[in-house]
Phi, psi and omega in degrees: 000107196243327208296147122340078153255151203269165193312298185290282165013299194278324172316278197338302137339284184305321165286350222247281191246089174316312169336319201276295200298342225264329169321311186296292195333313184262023201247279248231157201267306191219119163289089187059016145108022177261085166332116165212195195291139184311159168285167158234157175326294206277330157243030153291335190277340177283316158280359154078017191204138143191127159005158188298309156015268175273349149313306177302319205268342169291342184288319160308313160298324169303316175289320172288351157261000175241026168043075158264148185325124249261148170261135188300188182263332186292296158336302182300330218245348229207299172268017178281322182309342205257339193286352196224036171254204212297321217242348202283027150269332233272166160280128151334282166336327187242012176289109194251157183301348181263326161316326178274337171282336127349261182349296176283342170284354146266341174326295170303301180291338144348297173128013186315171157265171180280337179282318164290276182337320157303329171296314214270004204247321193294316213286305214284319181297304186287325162302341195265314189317303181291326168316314191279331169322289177294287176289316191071020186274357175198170193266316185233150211287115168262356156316300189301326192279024191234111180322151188253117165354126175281140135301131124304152135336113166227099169287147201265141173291144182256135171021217018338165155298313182270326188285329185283345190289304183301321202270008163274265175007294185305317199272318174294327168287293192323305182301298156329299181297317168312317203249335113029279188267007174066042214249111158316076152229196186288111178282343200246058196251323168312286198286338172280322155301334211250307192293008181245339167293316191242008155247341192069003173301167178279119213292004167288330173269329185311320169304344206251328156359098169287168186287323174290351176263339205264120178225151164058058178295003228232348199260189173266007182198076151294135175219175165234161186226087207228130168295159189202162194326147173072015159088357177290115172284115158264131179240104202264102170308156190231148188265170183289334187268321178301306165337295183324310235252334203265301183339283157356296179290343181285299206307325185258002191263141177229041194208161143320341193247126160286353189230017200303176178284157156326313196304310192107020154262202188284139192259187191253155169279032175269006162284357173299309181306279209305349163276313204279315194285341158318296180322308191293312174290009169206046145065012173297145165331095155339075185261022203050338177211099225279339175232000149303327198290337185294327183285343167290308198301268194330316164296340189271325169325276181318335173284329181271342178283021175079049177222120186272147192310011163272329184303321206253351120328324173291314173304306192313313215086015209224167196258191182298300154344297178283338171283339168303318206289340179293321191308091178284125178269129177216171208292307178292340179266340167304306186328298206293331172292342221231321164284011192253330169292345179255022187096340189249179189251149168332114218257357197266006179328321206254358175282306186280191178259124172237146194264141177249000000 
């Protein structure tokens, strides 16, 4: 069944010999913009066939049933493209490896980056991956034969020691001038900064950050304790200045959050808008990536204090790779190379604030 009809056609069709069609009805997602029932898992494997399509939504159903790790809104948006591209009617089967370069080469002409573009190769390569596993509807995976885009080198830059000292100043003004004016917004834009300054955790969990996550504030081995991206639990020491910032809030906190909303619930990200137009409106550095720069300044620390990139993998929570590109090579950690190469010992330990 190849031809194409259009919605009244299939109506038409459909009403006249239900019979004959009721087979299609249940093989195809959509006909002519006419909705009709999904394949399921027991009868893809009985027919031996199914779409790019219902390949995806089944790979979907499948990670909500075995509760695999919940999918972001970046995900979702990456596998709606494969369900509504060019092949997504095609049989899986008859799916050829230049159809998938096709693909990925609008992808690329879009204006994608190569690193987004890996992403959208990954998602599909884990939906083709459960077809050849699960369903067993083909033997061979042609995602893994199609090479993955070279990254550029992109280091993200990081901070200064004054620019992050001003731009906590600013944020801690902010505040002040908020409750002042009595202004329904986010209040804790000071201490959520100055405490993201000195762990680098990722700021979606940092904001959302429970009371229940924060142990032993009060001991000789403060910590946070959190699952972070990809299901990894990181366990983040907290410095004597982060303590502080986390006390300060306990004195005053009547919520579960350490960073809660005027309400005392879990607040919305629009306090991200109000830190970028803070920045923009007193003239701080343009780093493009205005609070990654902050987890850079914290990997650039730990480098110069002598923390090698599994340690500052571990802070992040990121793998080495992604802890390099965080990582700023600066004129005192060269020192440090050149005095560990000459025998001697490292002279700039003692200059900085090392996070404990």
């Amino acid at each position: 069944y190849s031809t194409r009809l259009t919605a009244l056609d299939y109506e038409t069709v459909r009403n006249t010999i239900p019979d004959l069609l009721a087979p299609i009805d249940r093989r195809i997602a959509y006909i002519g913009g006419v909705s009709v029932d999904e394949l399921d898992e027991d009868e893809a494997r009985r027919s031996k066939s199914c779409t790019l399509r219902q390949l995806i939504q089944l790979y979907r159903e499948y990670r909500e049933l075995e509760q695999m790790k919940p999918v972001g809104p970046g995900e979702i948006r990456r596998y709606q493209h494969w369900q509504e591209c060019a092949i997504s009617q095609t049989q899986c089967a008859h799916i050829t490896k230049s159809m998938l370069l096709r693909e990925r080469k609008k992808l690329m002409d879009s204006g994608l980056s190569d690193a987004t573009v890996n992403r959208y190769m990954t998602c599909l390569s884990s939906a083709w991956t459960y077809l050849v596993n699960e369903l067993e509807l083909v033997d061979a995976h042609l995602p893994r034969k199609i090479s993955k885009r070279r990254e550029a080198a992109n280091h993200t830059p990081a901070y200064t020691d004054d620019e992050v000292a001003q731009i906590i100043d600013l944020c801690y003004a902010a505040d002040v001038e908020a409750r002042t004016n009595r202004q329904a917004t986010f209040m804790h834009l000071g201490p959520l900064i100055e405490l993201f300054s000195e762990t680098g955790i990722r700021h979606q969990f940092l904001s959302s950050l429970r009371w229940e996550h924060v142990e032993d504030l009060c001991s000789d081995d403060p910590r946070i304790c959190r699952e972070m991206k990809g299901g990894k639990e990181v366990v983040v020491p907290l410095s004597a200045r982060a303590v502080v910032v986390l006390q300060r809030q306990w004195e005053h906190s009547e919520s579960d959050y350490v960073f809660p909303s005027p309400a005392g619930e879990r607040h919305s990200r629009r306090w991200y808008a109000r830190f970028k137009r803070l920045l923009d409106d007193n003239g701080i550095r343009d780093t493009g990536k205005p609070v990654h720069s902050f987890r850079a300044y914290v990997a650039t620390r730990l480098g110069e204090a002598g923390a090698g990139s599994n340690q500052i993998a571990d802070m992040l929570g990121v793998t080495l790779k992604v802890a390099e590109g965080y990582r700023n090579r600066t004129a005192g950690q060269r020192d440090n190379t050149r005095d560990l190469l000459n025998g001697t010992t490292p002279k700039s330990a003692k200059k900085i604030r090392v996070i404990r």
